[in-house]
């Protein structure tokens, strides 16, 4: 099987997300690469199902509580951009910063955005 560099990168992200999901299920605090991998897969899988880019940015920003992450990681995640393939083409999904999911409903503003870019 021959994979392009882009396909290899996606596969690496999925493997990292799988490891991170297992650690999270075992209540192990996650590091920065694990958090990025889980958010990236959340966005890529949602895109494949046709979830709107803004909905994915909002839900991706709210995947974690600070206690689930190693010290300082919650604050480190900012301006995370994931390019995903939606039914109508590739789009760039940006998460400006994480939002503590335990506070969902308390804060009305969501620090995320979505933008469209022509498919590859």
JSON list of C-alpha atoms in Angstrom, two decimals:
[
{"chain": "A", "resi": 1, "resn": "UNK", "atom": "CA", "xyz": [0.00, 0.00, 0.00]},
{"chain": "A", "resi": 2, "resn": "UNK", "atom": "CA", "xyz": [1.40, 3.39, -1.00]},
{"chain": "A", "resi": 3, "resn": "UNK", "atom": "CA", "xyz": [0.34, 6.43, 1.00]},
{"chain": "A", "resi": 4, "resn": "UNK", "atom": "CA", "xyz": [1.03, 10.01, 0.03]},
{"chain": "A", "resi": 5, "resn": "UNK", "atom": "CA", "xyz": [2.73, 12.23, 2.64]},
{"chain": "A", "resi": 6, "resn": "UNK", "atom": "CA", "xyz": [-0.66, 13.84, 3.34]},
{"chain": "A", "resi": 7, "resn": "UNK", "atom": "CA", "xyz": [-2.26, 10.42, 3.91]},
{"chain": "A", "resi": 8, "resn": "UNK", "atom": "CA", "xyz": [0.64, 9.38, 6.16]},
{"chain": "A", "resi": 9, "resn": "UNK", "atom": "CA", "xyz": [0.16, 12.54, 8.22]},
{"chain": "A", "resi": 10, "resn": "UNK", "atom": "CA", "xyz": [-3.56, 11.86, 8.62]},
{"chain": "A", "resi": 11, "resn": "UNK", "atom": "CA", "xyz": [-2.85, 8.28, 9.67]},
{"chain": "A", "resi": 12, "resn": "UNK", "atom": "CA", "xyz": [-0.36, 9.47, 12.28]},
{"chain": "A", "resi": 13, "resn": "UNK", "atom": "CA", "xyz": [-2.95, 11.89, 13.68]},
{"chain": "A", "resi": 14, "resn": "UNK", "atom": "CA", "xyz": [-5.53, 9.09, 13.92]},
{"chain": "A", "resi": 15, "resn": "UNK", "atom": "CA", "xyz": [-3.07, 6.77, 15.70]},
{"chain": "A", "resi": 16, "resn": "UNK", "atom": "CA", "xyz": [-2.11, 9.53, 18.15]},
{"chain": "A", "resi": 17, "resn": "UNK", "atom": "CA", "xyz": [-5.79, 10.27, 18.79]},
{"chain": "A", "resi": 18, "resn": "UNK", "atom": "CA", "xyz": [-6.46, 6.58, 19.45]},
{"chain": "A", "resi": 19, "resn": "UNK", "atom": "CA", "xyz": [-3.66, 6.44, 22.04]},
{"chain": "A", "resi": 20, "resn": "UNK", "atom": "CA", "xyz": [-4.91, 9.70, 23.59]},
{"chain": "A", "resi": 21, "resn": "UNK", "atom": "CA", "xyz": [-8.49, 8.42, 23.77]},
{"chain": "A", "resi": 22, "resn": "UNK", "atom": "CA", "xyz": [-7.31, 5.30, 25.63]},
{"chain": "A", "resi": 23, "resn": "UNK", "atom": "CA", "xyz": [-5.28, 7.39, 28.06]},
{"chain": "A", "resi": 24, "resn": "UNK", "atom": "CA", "xyz": [-8.22, 9.73, 28.59]},
{"chain": "A", "resi": 25, "resn": "UNK", "atom": "CA", "xyz": [-10.50, 6.75, 29.30]},
{"chain": "A", "resi": 26, "resn": "UNK", "atom": "CA", "xyz": [-7.96, 5.64, 31.94]},
{"chain": "A", "resi": 27, "resn": "UNK", "atom": "CA", "xyz": [-8.06, 9.14, 33.50]},
{"chain": "A", "resi": 28, "resn": "UNK", "atom": "CA", "xyz": [-4.47, 9.90, 32.46]},
{"chain": "A", "resi": 29, "resn": "UNK", "atom": "CA", "xyz": [-3.90, 13.62, 31.92]},
{"chain": "A", "resi": 30, "resn": "UNK", "atom": "CA", "xyz": [-3.20, 14.43, 28.28]},
{"chain": "A", "resi": 31, "resn": "UNK", "atom": "CA", "xyz": [-0.25, 16.34, 26.83]},
{"chain": "A", "resi": 32, "resn": "UNK", "atom": "CA", "xyz": [-0.34, 18.90, 24.02]},
{"chain": "A", "resi": 33, "resn": "UNK", "atom": "CA", "xyz": [0.14, 16.52, 21.04]},
{"chain": "A", "resi": 34, "resn": "UNK", "atom": "CA", "xyz": [-2.59, 14.23, 22.38]},
{"chain": "A", "resi": 35, "resn": "UNK", "atom": "CA", "xyz": [-5.04, 17.11, 22.73]},
{"chain": "A", "resi": 36, "resn": "UNK", "atom": "CA", "xyz": [-4.27, 18.37, 19.23]},
{"chain": "A", "resi": 37, "resn": "UNK", "atom": "CA", "xyz": [-4.74, 14.86, 17.82]},
{"chain": "A", "resi": 38, "resn": "UNK", "atom": "CA", "xyz": [-8.12, 14.37, 19.53]},
{"chain": "A", "resi": 39, "resn": "UNK", "atom": "CA", "xyz": [-9.40, 17.76, 18.39]},
{"chain": "A", "resi": 40, "resn": "UNK", "atom": "CA", "xyz": [-8.14, 17.15, 14.85]},
{"chain": "A", "resi": 41, "resn": "UNK", "atom": "CA", "xyz": [-9.86, 13.78, 14.57]},
{"chain": "A", "resi": 42, "resn": "UNK", "atom": "CA", "xyz": [-13.05, 15.24, 16.08]},
{"chain": "A", "resi": 43, "resn": "UNK", "atom": "CA", "xyz": [-13.07, 17.85, 13.32]},
{"chain": "A", "resi": 44, "resn": "UNK", "atom": "CA", "xyz": [-12.08, 15.51, 10.48]},
{"chain": "A", "resi": 45, "resn": "UNK", "atom": "CA", "xyz": [-14.69, 12.90, 11.42]},
{"chain": "A", "resi": 46, "resn": "UNK", "atom": "CA", "xyz": [-17.39, 15.53, 11.89]},
{"chain": "A", "resi": 47, "resn": "UNK", "atom": "CA", "xyz": [-16.55, 16.99, 8.49]},
{"chain": "A", "resi": 48, "resn": "UNK", "atom": "CA", "xyz": [-16.89, 13.57, 6.90]},
{"chain": "A", "resi": 49, "resn": "UNK", "atom": "CA", "xyz": [-20.39, 13.30, 8.40]},
{"chain": "A", "resi": 50, "resn": "UNK", "atom": "CA", "xyz": [-21.29, 16.75, 7.08]},
{"chain": "A", "resi": 51, "resn": "UNK", "atom": "CA", "xyz": [-21.36, 18.66, 10.36]},
{"chain": "A", "resi": 52, "resn": "UNK", "atom": "CA", "xyz": [-21.05, 22.42, 9.67]},
{"chain": "A", "resi": 53, "resn": "UNK", "atom": "CA", "xyz": [-17.57, 23.88, 10.18]},
{"chain": "A", "resi": 54, "resn": "UNK", "atom": "CA", "xyz": [-18.71, 26.39, 12.82]},
{"chain": "A", "resi": 55, "resn": "UNK", "atom": "CA", "xyz": [-20.42, 23.64, 14.83]},
{"chain": "A", "resi": 56, "resn": "UNK", "atom": "CA", "xyz": [-17.21, 21.60, 14.74]},
{"chain": "A", "resi": 57, "resn": "UNK", "atom": "CA", "xyz": [-15.11, 24.58, 15.83]},
{"chain": "A", "resi": 58, "resn": "UNK", "atom": "CA", "xyz": [-17.47, 25.19, 18.74]},
{"chain": "A", "resi": 59, "resn": "UNK", "atom": "CA", "xyz": [-17.65, 21.57, 19.86]},
{"chain": "A", "resi": 60, "resn": "UNK", "atom": "CA", "xyz": [-13.91, 21.04, 19.32]},
{"chain": "A", "resi": 61, "resn": "UNK", "atom": "CA", "xyz": [-13.13, 23.97, 21.60]},
{"chain": "A", "resi": 62, "resn": "UNK", "atom": "CA", "xyz": [-15.22, 22.36, 24.34]},
{"chain": "A", "resi": 63, "resn": "UNK", "atom": "CA", "xyz": [-13.89, 18.80, 24.34]},
{"chain": "A", "resi": 64, "resn": "UNK", "atom": "CA", "xyz": [-11.91, 19.09, 27.58]},
{"chain": "A", "resi": 65, "resn": "UNK", "atom": "CA", "xyz": [-11.80, 20.40, 31.12]},
{"chain": "A", "resi": 66, "resn": "UNK", "atom": "CA", "xyz": [-8.48, 21.74, 32.42]},
{"chain": "A", "resi": 67, "resn": "UNK", "atom": "CA", "xyz": [-8.26, 18.81, 34.86]},
{"chain": "A", "resi": 68, "resn": "UNK", "atom": "CA", "xyz": [-8.09, 16.32, 31.99]},
{"chain": "A", "resi": 69, "resn": "UNK", "atom": "CA", "xyz": [-4.90, 17.91, 30.67]},
{"chain": "A", "resi": 70, "resn": "UNK", "atom": "CA", "xyz": [-1.37, 18.23, 32.00]},
{"chain": "A", "resi": 71, "resn": "UNK", "atom": "CA", "xyz": [-0.57, 21.50, 33.70]},
{"chain": "A", "resi": 72, "resn": "UNK", "atom": "CA", "xyz": [-0.43, 24.40, 31.24]},
{"chain": "A", "resi": 73, "resn": "UNK", "atom": "CA", "xyz": [-1.73, 22.46, 28.23]},
{"chain": "A", "resi": 74, "resn": "UNK", "atom": "CA", "xyz": [-5.24, 23.95, 28.39]},
{"chain": "A", "resi": 75, "resn": "UNK", "atom": "CA", "xyz": [-3.78, 27.43, 27.95]},
{"chain": "A", "resi": 76, "resn": "UNK", "atom": "CA", "xyz": [-1.27, 26.31, 25.28]},
{"chain": "A", "resi": 77, "resn": "UNK", "atom": "CA", "xyz": [-3.92, 25.36, 22.74]},
{"chain": "A", "resi": 78, "resn": "UNK", "atom": "CA", "xyz": [-4.66, 28.45, 20.66]},
{"chain": "A", "resi": 79, "resn": "UNK", "atom": "CA", "xyz": [-5.30, 29.16, 17.00]},
{"chain": "A", "resi": 80, "resn": "UNK", "atom": "CA", "xyz": [-5.42, 25.46, 16.17]},
{"chain": "A", "resi": 81, "resn": "UNK", "atom": "CA", "xyz": [-6.27, 25.03, 12.48]},
{"chain": "A", "resi": 82, "resn": "UNK", "atom": "CA", "xyz": [-7.47, 21.78, 10.96]},
{"chain": "A", "resi": 83, "resn": "UNK", "atom": "CA", "xyz": [-8.17, 21.36, 7.27]},
{"chain": "A", "resi": 84, "resn": "UNK", "atom": "CA", "xyz": [-10.92, 18.82, 6.75]},
{"chain": "A", "resi": 85, "resn": "UNK", "atom": "CA", "xyz": [-12.83, 17.47, 3.79]},
{"chain": "A", "resi": 86, "resn": "UNK", "atom": "CA", "xyz": [-16.54, 18.26, 3.92]},
{"chain": "A", "resi": 87, "resn": "UNK", "atom": "CA", "xyz": [-19.13, 17.00, 1.42]},
{"chain": "A", "resi": 88, "resn": "UNK", "atom": "CA", "xyz": [-18.79, 20.33, -0.44]},
{"chain": "A", "resi": 89, "resn": "UNK", "atom": "CA", "xyz": [-14.97, 20.49, -0.35]},
{"chain": "A", "resi": 90, "resn": "UNK", "atom": "CA", "xyz": [-12.04, 21.23, 1.95]},
{"chain": "A", "resi": 91, "resn": "UNK", "atom": "CA", "xyz": [-12.48, 23.83, 4.67]},
{"chain": "A", "resi": 92, "resn": "UNK", "atom": "CA", "xyz": [-10.24, 25.21, 7.36]},
{"chain": "A", "resi": 93, "resn": "UNK", "atom": "CA", "xyz": [-11.62, 24.97, 10.90]},
{"chain": "A", "resi": 94, "resn": "UNK", "atom": "CA", "xyz": [-9.96, 27.22, 13.49]},
{"chain": "A", "resi": 95, "resn": "UNK", "atom": "CA", "xyz": [-10.16, 26.94, 17.25]},
{"chain": "A", "resi": 96, "resn": "UNK", "atom": "CA", "xyz": [-8.96, 30.17, 18.85]},
{"chain": "A", "resi": 97, "resn": "UNK", "atom": "CA", "xyz": [-8.70, 28.73, 22.38]},
{"chain": "A", "resi": 98, "resn": "UNK", "atom": "CA", "xyz": [-10.20, 25.96, 24.46]},
{"chain": "A", "resi": 99, "resn": "UNK", "atom": "CA", "xyz": [-13.33, 26.50, 26.54]},
{"chain": "A", "resi": 100, "resn": "UNK", "atom": "CA", "xyz": [-13.77, 24.53, 29.77]},
{"chain": "A", "resi": 101, "resn": "UNK", "atom": "CA", "xyz": [-16.58, 22.12, 28.89]},
{"chain": "A", "resi": 102, "resn": "UNK", "atom": "CA", "xyz": [-17.79, 22.17, 32.51]},
{"chain": "A", "resi": 103, "resn": "UNK", "atom": "CA", "xyz": [-18.67, 25.84, 31.92]},
{"chain": "A", "resi": 104, "resn": "UNK", "atom": "CA", "xyz": [-20.79, 25.20, 28.80]},
{"chain": "A", "resi": 105, "resn": "UNK", "atom": "CA", "xyz": [-23.92, 27.30, 29.10]},
{"chain": "A", "resi": 106, "resn": "UNK", "atom": "CA", "xyz": [-22.30, 29.78, 31.49]},
{"chain": "A", "resi": 107, "resn": "UNK", "atom": "CA", "xyz": [-20.36, 31.67, 28.80]},
{"chain": "A", "resi": 108, "resn": "UNK", "atom": "CA", "xyz": [-22.19, 32.73, 25.68]},
{"chain": "A", "resi": 109, "resn": "UNK", "atom": "CA", "xyz": [-19.24, 33.63, 23.45]},
{"chain": "A", "resi": 110, "resn": "UNK", "atom": "CA", "xyz": [-17.26, 30.92, 21.69]},
{"chain": "A", "resi": 111, "resn": "UNK", "atom": "CA", "xyz": [-13.66, 31.69, 20.66]},
{"chain": "A", "resi": 112, "resn": "UNK", "atom": "CA", "xyz": [-13.63, 29.85, 17.36]},
{"chain": "A", "resi": 113, "resn": "UNK", "atom": "CA", "xyz": [-14.23, 30.43, 13.70]},
{"chain": "A", "resi": 114, "resn": "UNK", "atom": "CA", "xyz": [-14.54, 28.60, 10.45]},
{"chain": "A", "resi": 115, "resn": "UNK", "atom": "CA", "xyz": [-13.55, 29.49, 6.95]},
{"chain": "A", "resi": 116, "resn": "UNK", "atom": "CA", "xyz": [-13.83, 27.83, 3.58]},
{"chain": "A", "resi": 117, "resn": "UNK", "atom": "CA", "xyz": [-10.95, 27.14, 1.25]},
{"chain": "A", "resi": 118, "resn": "UNK", "atom": "CA", "xyz": [-10.99, 25.48, -2.16]},
{"chain": "A", "resi": 119, "resn": "UNK", "atom": "CA", "xyz": [-10.50, 21.73, -2.11]},
{"chain": "A", "resi": 120, "resn": "UNK", "atom": "CA", "xyz": [-7.23, 20.11, -3.06]}
]
